[in-house]
Amino acid sequence: MAHYLVTGGAGFIGSNFVRTLVNDTDHTATVLDKLTYAGRRESLDGLPTDRVDLVVGDICDADLVDRLVARSDVVVHFAAESHNDNSLNDPSPFIDTNLVGTFTLLEAVRKHDARFHHISTDEVYGDLELDDPERFHETTPYNPSSPYSSTKAGSDLLVRAWVRSFGVRATISNCSNNYGPRQHVEKFIPRQITNLIDGVHPKLYGAGLNVRDWIHVDDHNSAVLQIIDSGRIGETYLIGADGEMNNKSVVEMILRLMGHPTDAYEHVNDRPGHDLRYAIDSTKLRTELGWKPRYTAFEDGLAATIDWYRTNEAWWRPMKEATEAKYAKTGQ
Ligand code: NAD
Ligand code: DAU
């Protein structure tokens, strides 16, 4: 049995990770989360308090981080500013949390020799053409496009340097687009589901032909656990479930599943610098560690996600108005 420090554990992927940890292992966890606009205490509701505790604080707070890392065996680092559109409006918190925060954690795990797993994104590799037969793999050169993805790329490079220079026991995973319960309504899929619940048309950026490679959040997290258990120190693993689909097709599927005509969406302003296509080749993870995804039918996972938002309005309602007010300013 080990004690985990889970940064960003009140966010979308982190809170689902803590649930997986409690359900599938005997480990205990401390969540360190600043509870920014994206973090919700309610996302940890129902978890056993003798297995999970929440410390509200900032990963840039070196004293706090040092104290928490000192009593942890494993640190799983989810905390980040995570939304591309926000990074275009104000990059500053992305520099603080994604770069300075990661540096602060690395210094603490170096001092206390804790095992560190860094959660990153496929966006560090830039984007692919729609007809490119290539997919991203572990040796694809870094080429990030947005303030968000460039700070994630920088944080990955910090981790690699701390492994090589100081012998920190770290692994990195770069995952594609996640969907599932407890995702903030600023993100593509929950935004469209909750818009439809509110009687508002889904909003497609530009022509809607951009492709994302969707994976259920529980599959992301099962891969993370497997990498922590049996991944090789210093290695990077790409996580993906072969879920490429363009945004227009996703919106049409949501409309159909929610009982609306499939053309009942509107086109809105495109995202500046909008990455065209992401696609993950997860061969290394599958062959080396034997991982495979459980949610292979995207439509079933999407239907379950729609049900979750329908039955958990109390969770998302408090965030909806402010989110849409932000989008209204950019015509999105
Ligand atoms: P999220 O925005 O839902 O959650 C981020 C959490 O971090 C929130 O709870 C927030 O309060 C917390 N946080 C932010 N700044 C903090 C700080 N300074 N100190 C402590 N806590 C802080 O994000 P998410 O979608 O769950 O993403 C989690 C991680 O996974 C991120 O590192 C992101 O880059 C990565 N990732 C996300 C996706 C995706 O599709 N969402 C895909 C691949 C990788
Ligand atoms: O690829 C992994 C990344 O996936 C993570 O690193 C990020 O943290 C996560 O936010 C996500 O980034 P994206 O920018 O791909 O996700 P987002 O949900 O913002 O948008 C998905 C696609 O949908 C993208 O092409 C933009 C488009 N979009 C988004 C919104 C919010 C729309 O067409 N309409 C919308 O209303």
Tab-separated table of N, CA, C and O in Angstrom, residues 118-218:
chain	number	residue	atom	x	y	z
A	118	HIS	N	4.235	12.454	-14.488
A	118	HIS	CA	3.809	13.735	-15.058
A	118	HIS	C	2.764	13.495	-16.145
A	118	HIS	O	3.014	12.764	-17.110
A	119	ILE	N	1.600	14.133	-15.959
A	119	ILE	CA	0.499	13.982	-16.918
A	119	ILE	C	0.628	15.072	-17.983
A	119	ILE	O	0.571	16.269	-17.676
A	120	SER	N	0.794	14.648	-19.219
A	120	SER	CA	0.876	15.658	-20.279
A	120	SER	C	-0.065	15.313	-21.436
A	120	SER	O	-0.907	14.425	-21.325
A	121	THR	N	0.110	16.044	-22.516
A	121	THR	CA	-0.868	16.053	-23.594
A	121	THR	C	-0.217	15.775	-24.949
A	121	THR	O	0.962	16.094	-25.145
A	122	ASP	N	-1.029	15.255	-25.877
A	122	ASP	CA	-0.517	15.063	-27.242
A	122	ASP	C	-0.283	16.395	-27.958
A	122	ASP	O	0.369	16.444	-28.995
A	123	GLU	N	-0.839	17.489	-27.401
A	123	GLU	CA	-0.716	18.786	-28.073
A	123	GLU	C	0.726	19.296	-28.123
A	123	GLU	O	1.019	20.230	-28.867
A	124	VAL	N	1.605	18.692	-27.322
A	124	VAL	CA	3.012	19.136	-27.360
A	124	VAL	C	3.619	18.875	-28.744
A	124	VAL	O	4.606	19.490	-29.120
A	125	TYR	N	3.012	17.956	-29.507
A	125	TYR	CA	3.568	17.584	-30.814
A	125	TYR	C	3.038	18.444	-31.952
A	125	TYR	O	3.362	18.201	-33.123
A	126	GLY	N	2.197	19.447	-31.640
A	126	GLY	CA	1.622	20.273	-32.697
A	126	GLY	C	0.454	19.568	-33.339
A	126	GLY	O	-0.311	18.876	-32.657
A	127	ASP	N	0.277	19.744	-34.659
A	127	ASP	CA	-0.861	19.079	-35.299
A	127	ASP	C	-0.454	18.411	-36.598
A	127	ASP	O	0.662	18.597	-37.099
A	128	LEU	N	-1.368	17.584	-37.132
A	128	LEU	CA	-1.139	16.812	-38.354
A	128	LEU	C	-2.120	17.282	-39.426
A	128	LEU	O	-3.201	17.785	-39.110
A	129	GLU	N	-1.755	17.078	-40.690
A	129	GLU	CA	-2.704	17.317	-41.781
A	129	GLU	C	-3.794	16.245	-41.718
A	129	GLU	O	-3.553	15.129	-41.243
A	130	LEU	N	-4.972	16.569	-42.293
A	130	LEU	CA	-6.080	15.608	-42.241
A	130	LEU	C	-5.742	14.308	-42.962
A	130	LEU	O	-6.164	13.231	-42.544
A	131	ASP	N	-4.964	14.424	-44.065
A	131	ASP	CA	-4.688	13.217	-44.865
A	131	ASP	C	-3.309	12.627	-44.578
A	131	ASP	O	-2.833	11.766	-45.308
A	132	ASP	N	-2.666	13.081	-43.494
A	132	ASP	CA	-1.330	12.563	-43.163
A	132	ASP	C	-1.466	11.135	-42.604
A	132	ASP	O	-2.191	10.938	-41.617
A	133	PRO	N	-0.806	10.147	-43.197
A	133	PRO	CA	-0.916	8.787	-42.650
A	133	PRO	C	-0.212	8.639	-41.291
A	133	PRO	O	-0.422	7.662	-40.574
A	134	GLU	N	0.623	9.617	-40.928
A	134	GLU	CA	1.358	9.571	-39.659
A	134	GLU	C	0.438	9.772	-38.462
A	134	GLU	O	-0.629	10.400	-38.580
A	135	ARG	N	0.851	9.253	-37.327
A	135	ARG	CA	0.248	9.613	-36.043
A	135	ARG	C	1.399	10.028	-35.117
A	135	ARG	O	2.557	9.792	-35.435
A	136	PHE	N	1.057	10.633	-33.981
A	136	PHE	CA	2.113	11.002	-33.031
A	136	PHE	C	2.660	9.747	-32.376
A	136	PHE	O	1.902	8.827	-32.031
A	137	HIS	N	3.991	9.714	-32.188
A	137	HIS	CA	4.584	8.652	-31.372
A	137	HIS	C	5.641	9.278	-30.474
A	137	HIS	O	5.869	10.492	-30.533
A	138	GLU	N	6.274	8.455	-29.640
A	138	GLU	CA	7.126	8.984	-28.569
A	138	GLU	C	8.302	9.797	-29.088
A	138	GLU	O	8.853	10.627	-28.356
A	139	THR	N	8.705	9.594	-30.345
A	139	THR	CA	9.865	10.337	-30.857
A	139	THR	C	9.470	11.479	-31.798
A	139	THR	O	10.334	12.108	-32.399
A	140	THR	N	8.179	11.765	-31.912
A	140	THR	CA	7.745	12.910	-32.736
A	140	THR	C	8.327	14.195	-32.127
A	140	THR	O	8.247	14.398	-30.913
A	141	PRO	N	8.918	15.078	-32.961
A	141	PRO	CA	9.492	16.316	-32.405
A	141	PRO	C	8.427	17.227	-31.792
A	141	PRO	O	7.304	17.289	-32.282
A	142	TYR	N	8.799	17.907	-30.729
A	142	TYR	CA	7.876	18.849	-30.080
A	142	TYR	C	7.655	20.058	-30.993
A	142	TYR	O	8.590	20.599	-31.576
A	143	ASN	N	6.394	20.503	-31.099
A	143	ASN	CA	6.070	21.632	-31.973
A	143	ASN	C	4.756	22.269	-31.527
A	143	ASN	O	3.809	22.384	-32.307
A	144	PRO	N	4.673	22.716	-30.245
A	144	PRO	CA	3.384	23.174	-29.721
A	144	PRO	C	2.917	24.482	-30.366
A	144	PRO	O	3.741	25.288	-30.795
A	145	SER	N	1.579	24.670	-30.381
A	145	SER	CA	1.015	25.827	-31.080
A	145	SER	C	0.531	26.936	-30.153
A	145	SER	O	0.626	28.107	-30.490
A	146	SER	N	-0.071	26.582	-29.023
A	146	SER	CA	-0.765	27.594	-28.202
A	146	SER	C	0.027	27.874	-26.928
A	146	SER	O	0.925	27.104	-26.567
A	147	PRO	N	-0.336	28.954	-26.221
A	147	PRO	CA	0.305	29.163	-24.911
A	147	PRO	C	0.094	27.951	-23.992
A	147	PRO	O	1.021	27.554	-23.285
A	148	TYR	N	-1.108	27.349	-24.012
A	148	TYR	CA	-1.323	26.138	-23.202
A	148	TYR	C	-0.338	25.039	-23.575
A	148	TYR	O	0.395	24.524	-22.720
A	149	SER	N	-0.318	24.674	-24.868
A	149	SER	CA	0.495	23.501	-25.228
A	149	SER	C	1.987	23.788	-25.108
A	149	SER	O	2.772	22.882	-24.828
A	150	SER	N	2.383	25.059	-25.284
A	150	SER	CA	3.819	25.348	-25.140
A	150	SER	C	4.248	25.251	-23.679
A	150	SER	O	5.364	24.812	-23.389
A	151	THR	N	3.353	25.625	-22.754
A	151	THR	CA	3.744	25.475	-21.338
A	151	THR	C	3.741	24.004	-20.930
A	151	THR	O	4.548	23.586	-20.097
A	152	LYS	N	2.850	23.200	-21.510
A	152	LYS	CA	2.893	21.755	-21.224
A	152	LYS	C	4.188	21.157	-21.804
A	152	LYS	O	4.827	20.314	-21.165
A	153	ALA	N	4.559	21.599	-23.008
A	153	ALA	CA	5.811	21.097	-23.609
A	153	ALA	C	6.989	21.463	-22.710
A	153	ALA	O	7.874	20.638	-22.437
A	154	GLY	N	6.992	22.713	-22.224
A	154	GLY	CA	8.075	23.149	-21.336
A	154	GLY	C	8.125	22.321	-20.073
A	154	GLY	O	9.205	21.939	-19.596
A	155	SER	N	6.946	21.980	-19.536
A	155	SER	CA	6.938	21.193	-18.297
A	155	SER	C	7.466	19.775	-18.558
A	155	SER	O	8.183	19.215	-17.732
A	156	ASP	N	7.150	19.209	-19.729
A	156	ASP	CA	7.699	17.878	-20.070
A	156	ASP	C	9.229	17.938	-20.109
A	156	ASP	O	9.918	17.027	-19.619
A	157	LEU	N	9.734	19.006	-20.705
A	157	LEU	CA	11.202	19.110	-20.847
A	157	LEU	C	11.871	19.278	-19.489
A	157	LEU	O	12.960	18.753	-19.246
A	158	LEU	N	11.191	19.998	-18.576
A	158	LEU	CA	11.728	20.102	-17.212
A	158	LEU	C	11.826	18.707	-16.588
A	158	LEU	O	12.852	18.345	-16.003
A	159	VAL	N	10.776	17.911	-16.742
A	159	VAL	CA	10.790	16.563	-16.145
A	159	VAL	C	11.954	15.751	-16.731
A	159	VAL	O	12.719	15.109	-15.996
A	160	ARG	N	12.096	15.799	-18.050
A	160	ARG	CA	13.186	15.027	-18.673
A	160	ARG	C	14.548	15.472	-18.130
A	160	ARG	O	15.427	14.646	-17.868
A	161	ALA	N	14.712	16.785	-17.963
A	161	ALA	CA	16.001	17.292	-17.468
A	161	ALA	C	16.250	16.869	-16.029
A	161	ALA	O	17.393	16.549	-15.657
A	162	TRP	N	15.176	16.845	-15.210
A	162	TRP	CA	15.358	16.453	-13.798
A	162	TRP	C	15.666	14.953	-13.682
A	162	TRP	O	16.355	14.534	-12.777
A	163	VAL	N	15.165	14.171	-14.622
A	163	VAL	CA	15.513	12.734	-14.649
A	163	VAL	C	16.992	12.590	-14.979
A	163	VAL	O	17.754	11.909	-14.273
A	164	ARG	N	17.405	13.259	-16.046
A	164	ARG	CA	18.780	13.059	-16.517
A	164	ARG	C	19.813	13.698	-15.585
A	164	ARG	O	20.846	13.109	-15.272
A	165	SER	N	19.523	14.919	-15.122
A	165	SER	CA	20.530	15.644	-14.340
A	165	SER	C	20.569	15.229	-12.884
A	165	SER	O	21.627	15.233	-12.264
A	166	PHE	N	19.389	14.888	-12.313
A	166	PHE	CA	19.334	14.658	-10.870
A	166	PHE	C	18.869	13.244	-10.503
A	166	PHE	O	18.704	12.939	-9.327
A	167	GLY	N	18.600	12.421	-11.508
A	167	GLY	CA	18.179	11.050	-11.216
A	167	GLY	C	16.781	10.947	-10.634
A	167	GLY	O	16.458	9.961	-9.959
A	168	VAL	N	15.940	11.966	-10.868
A	168	VAL	CA	14.559	11.887	-10.381
A	168	VAL	C	13.873	10.694	-11.031
A	168	VAL	O	14.041	10.433	-12.220
A	169	ARG	N	13.086	9.944	-10.241
A	169	ARG	CA	12.409	8.725	-10.740
A	169	ARG	C	11.058	9.116	-11.324
A	169	ARG	O	10.041	9.115	-10.629
A	170	ALA	N	11.089	9.533	-12.587
A	170	ALA	CA	9.864	10.056	-13.205
A	170	ALA	C	9.530	9.353	-14.508
A	170	ALA	O	10.414	8.836	-15.209
A	171	THR	N	8.225	9.333	-14.809
A	171	THR	CA	7.737	8.930	-16.131
A	171	THR	C	6.802	10.044	-16.608
A	171	THR	O	6.309	10.848	-15.807
A	172	ILE	N	6.565	10.056	-17.923
A	172	ILE	CA	5.678	11.064	-18.528
A	172	ILE	C	4.667	10.322	-19.393
A	172	ILE	O	5.023	9.354	-20.074
A	173	SER	N	3.409	10.781	-19.372
A	173	SER	CA	2.461	10.276	-20.376
A	173	SER	C	1.832	11.444	-21.111
A	173	SER	O	1.542	12.486	-20.515
A	174	ASN	N	1.659	11.276	-22.421
A	174	ASN	CA	1.017	12.291	-23.258
A	174	ASN	C	-0.250	11.670	-23.834
A	174	ASN	O	-0.175	10.718	-24.618
A	175	CYS	N	-1.381	12.204	-23.429
A	175	CYS	CA	-2.663	11.590	-23.809
A	175	CYS	C	-3.434	12.496	-24.767
A	175	CYS	O	-3.213	13.707	-24.822
A	176	SER	N	-4.361	11.874	-25.484
A	176	SER	CA	-5.231	12.613	-26.396
A	176	SER	C	-6.462	13.134	-25.651
A	176	SER	O	-6.525	13.061	-24.429
A	177	ASN	N	-7.448	13.639	-26.394
A	177	ASN	CA	-8.627	14.288	-25.785
A	177	ASN	C	-9.472	13.317	-24.968
A	177	ASN	O	-9.946	12.314	-25.481
A	178	ASN	N	-9.698	13.677	-23.703
A	178	ASN	CA	-10.510	12.861	-22.798
A	178	ASN	C	-11.969	13.312	-22.817
A	178	ASN	O	-12.265	14.488	-22.965
A	179	TYR	N	-12.876	12.341	-22.595
A	179	TYR	CA	-14.276	12.678	-22.345
A	179	TYR	C	-14.771	11.792	-21.211
A	179	TYR	O	-14.155	10.768	-20.890
A	180	GLY	N	-15.895	12.199	-20.603
A	180	GLY	CA	-16.449	11.430	-19.497
A	180	GLY	C	-17.047	12.359	-18.461
A	180	GLY	O	-17.180	13.569	-18.708
A	181	PRO	N	-17.423	11.812	-17.282
A	181	PRO	CA	-18.078	12.623	-16.263
A	181	PRO	C	-17.145	13.628	-15.611
A	181	PRO	O	-15.946	13.416	-15.546
A	182	ARG	N	-17.717	14.721	-15.112
A	182	ARG	CA	-17.011	15.747	-14.331
A	182	ARG	C	-16.030	16.567	-15.158
A	182	ARG	O	-15.035	17.060	-14.631
A	183	GLN	N	-16.273	16.708	-16.460
A	183	GLN	CA	-15.427	17.605	-17.269
A	183	GLN	C	-16.070	18.983	-17.296
A	183	GLN	O	-17.284	19.119	-17.467
A	184	HIS	N	-15.250	20.011	-17.161
A	184	HIS	CA	-15.755	21.391	-17.102
A	184	HIS	C	-16.544	21.727	-18.368
A	184	HIS	O	-16.155	21.329	-19.476
A	185	VAL	N	-17.606	22.528	-18.195
A	185	VAL	CA	-18.492	22.846	-19.329
A	185	VAL	C	-17.864	23.803	-20.347
A	185	VAL	O	-18.477	24.110	-21.359
A	186	GLU	N	-16.634	24.253	-20.098
A	186	GLU	CA	-15.936	25.040	-21.130
A	186	GLU	C	-15.450	24.139	-22.268
A	186	GLU	O	-15.204	24.607	-23.369
A	187	LYS	N	-15.284	22.823	-21.987
A	187	LYS	CA	-14.707	21.915	-22.971
A	187	LYS	C	-15.776	21.483	-23.977
A	187	LYS	O	-16.971	21.531	-23.712
A	188	PHE	N	-15.311	21.043	-25.141
A	188	PHE	CA	-16.172	20.826	-26.308
A	188	PHE	C	-17.407	19.959	-26.030
A	188	PHE	O	-18.556	20.394	-26.242
A	189	ILE	N	-17.192	18.724	-25.558
A	189	ILE	CA	-18.333	17.800	-25.423
A	189	ILE	C	-19.311	18.257	-24.334
A	189	ILE	O	-20.519	18.385	-24.603
A	190	PRO	N	-18.854	18.566	-23.107
A	190	PRO	CA	-19.826	19.009	-22.097
A	190	PRO	C	-20.510	20.327	-22.469
A	190	PRO	O	-21.672	20.538	-22.114
A	191	ARG	N	-19.784	21.183	-23.197
A	191	ARG	CA	-20.426	22.449	-23.587
A	191	ARG	C	-21.634	22.187	-24.482
A	191	ARG	O	-22.700	22.780	-24.305
A	192	GLN	N	-21.482	21.261	-25.435
A	192	GLN	CA	-22.590	21.019	-26.373
A	192	GLN	C	-23.745	20.296	-25.673
A	192	GLN	O	-24.915	20.607	-25.911
A	193	ILE	N	-23.414	19.338	-24.805
A	193	ILE	CA	-24.482	18.610	-24.082
A	193	ILE	C	-25.294	19.586	-23.228
A	193	ILE	O	-26.528	19.592	-23.259
A	194	THR	N	-24.581	20.441	-22.478
A	194	THR	CA	-25.298	21.343	-21.561
A	194	THR	C	-25.999	22.462	-22.338
A	194	THR	O	-27.039	22.948	-21.913
A	195	ASN	N	-25.445	22.859	-23.486
A	195	ASN	CA	-26.172	23.809	-24.345
A	195	ASN	C	-27.516	23.219	-24.755
A	195	ASN	O	-28.550	23.886	-24.673
A	196	LEU	N	-27.488	21.965	-25.194
A	196	LEU	CA	-28.741	21.336	-25.653
A	196	LEU	C	-29.742	21.201	-24.510
A	196	LEU	O	-30.940	21.422	-24.699
A	197	ILE	N	-29.241	20.862	-23.312
A	197	ILE	CA	-30.146	20.793	-22.148
A	197	ILE	C	-30.801	22.159	-21.926
A	197	ILE	O	-31.970	22.264	-21.570
A	198	ASP	N	-30.033	23.242	-22.213
A	198	ASP	CA	-30.536	24.611	-22.033
A	198	ASP	C	-31.303	25.135	-23.253
A	198	ASP	O	-31.637	26.324	-23.309
A	199	GLY	N	-31.478	24.293	-24.270
A	199	GLY	CA	-32.206	24.721	-25.467
A	199	GLY	C	-31.392	25.623	-26.380
A	199	GLY	O	-31.944	26.412	-27.159
A	200	VAL	N	-30.050	25.520	-26.294
A	200	VAL	CA	-29.163	26.351	-27.116
A	200	VAL	C	-28.467	25.448	-28.140
A	200	VAL	O	-28.119	24.301	-27.820
A	201	HIS	N	-28.262	25.986	-29.365
A	201	HIS	CA	-27.602	25.171	-30.394
A	201	HIS	C	-26.136	24.903	-30.039
A	201	HIS	O	-25.448	25.809	-29.552
A	202	PRO	N	-25.618	23.698	-30.332
A	202	PRO	CA	-24.181	23.444	-30.228
A	202	PRO	C	-23.392	24.411	-31.115
A	202	PRO	O	-23.897	24.859	-32.145
A	203	LYS	N	-22.162	24.709	-30.694
A	203	LYS	CA	-21.320	25.698	-31.399
A	203	LYS	C	-20.084	25.013	-31.948
A	203	LYS	O	-19.278	24.479	-31.191
A	204	LEU	N	-19.950	25.095	-33.270
A	204	LEU	CA	-18.773	24.500	-33.919
A	204	LEU	C	-17.802	25.611	-34.313
A	204	LEU	O	-18.191	26.541	-35.027
A	205	TYR	N	-16.553	25.463	-33.904
A	205	TYR	CA	-15.545	26.441	-34.325
A	205	TYR	C	-15.248	26.227	-35.813
A	205	TYR	O	-14.942	25.102	-36.238
A	206	GLY	N	-15.298	27.327	-36.603
A	206	GLY	CA	-14.963	27.237	-38.026
A	206	GLY	C	-15.850	26.233	-38.732
A	206	GLY	O	-17.042	26.092	-38.436
A	207	ALA	N	-15.229	25.462	-39.647
A	207	ALA	CA	-16.006	24.501	-40.440
A	207	ALA	C	-16.280	23.211	-39.663
A	207	ALA	O	-17.078	22.381	-40.102
A	208	GLY	N	-15.603	23.012	-38.544
A	208	GLY	CA	-15.847	21.806	-37.730
A	208	GLY	C	-15.121	20.574	-38.244
A	208	GLY	O	-15.458	19.448	-37.876
A	209	LEU	N	-14.104	20.798	-39.100
A	209	LEU	CA	-13.420	19.639	-39.687
A	209	LEU	C	-12.194	19.200	-38.887
A	209	LEU	O	-11.556	18.195	-39.217
A	210	ASN	N	-11.866	19.944	-37.830
A	210	ASN	CA	-10.710	19.572	-36.997
A	210	ASN	C	-10.958	18.226	-36.340
A	210	ASN	O	-12.064	17.952	-35.886
A	211	VAL	N	-9.889	17.428	-36.270
A	211	VAL	CA	-10.017	16.055	-35.758
A	211	VAL	C	-9.351	15.940	-34.388
A	211	VAL	O	-8.223	16.416	-34.193
A	212	ARG	N	-10.050	15.307	-33.458
A	212	ARG	CA	-9.483	14.974	-32.155
A	212	ARG	C	-9.567	13.456	-31.983
A	212	ARG	O	-10.410	12.805	-32.588
A	213	ASP	N	-8.699	12.922	-31.107
A	213	ASP	CA	-8.570	11.473	-30.939
A	213	ASP	C	-9.121	11.132	-29.555
A	213	ASP	O	-8.404	11.194	-28.560
A	214	TRP	N	-10.421	10.793	-29.476
A	214	TRP	CA	-11.115	10.731	-28.182
A	214	TRP	C	-10.815	9.457	-27.405
A	214	TRP	O	-10.764	8.364	-27.964
A	215	ILE	N	-10.658	9.623	-26.088
A	215	ILE	CA	-10.441	8.484	-25.174
A	215	ILE	C	-11.265	8.734	-23.917
A	215	ILE	O	-11.364	9.876	-23.436
A	216	HIS	N	-11.867	7.663	-23.393
A	216	HIS	CA	-12.623	7.803	-22.148
A	216	HIS	C	-11.644	8.053	-21.001
A	216	HIS	O	-10.580	7.425	-20.927
A	217	VAL	N	-12.043	8.931	-20.077
A	217	VAL	CA	-11.152	9.319	-18.976
A	217	VAL	C	-10.710	8.106	-18.155
A	217	VAL	O	-9.567	8.059	-17.668
A	218	ASP	N	-11.572	7.091	-18.003
A	218	ASP	CA	-11.176	5.916	-17.212
A	218	ASP	C	-10.087	5.105	-17.919
A	218	ASP	O	-9.268	4.447	-17.264
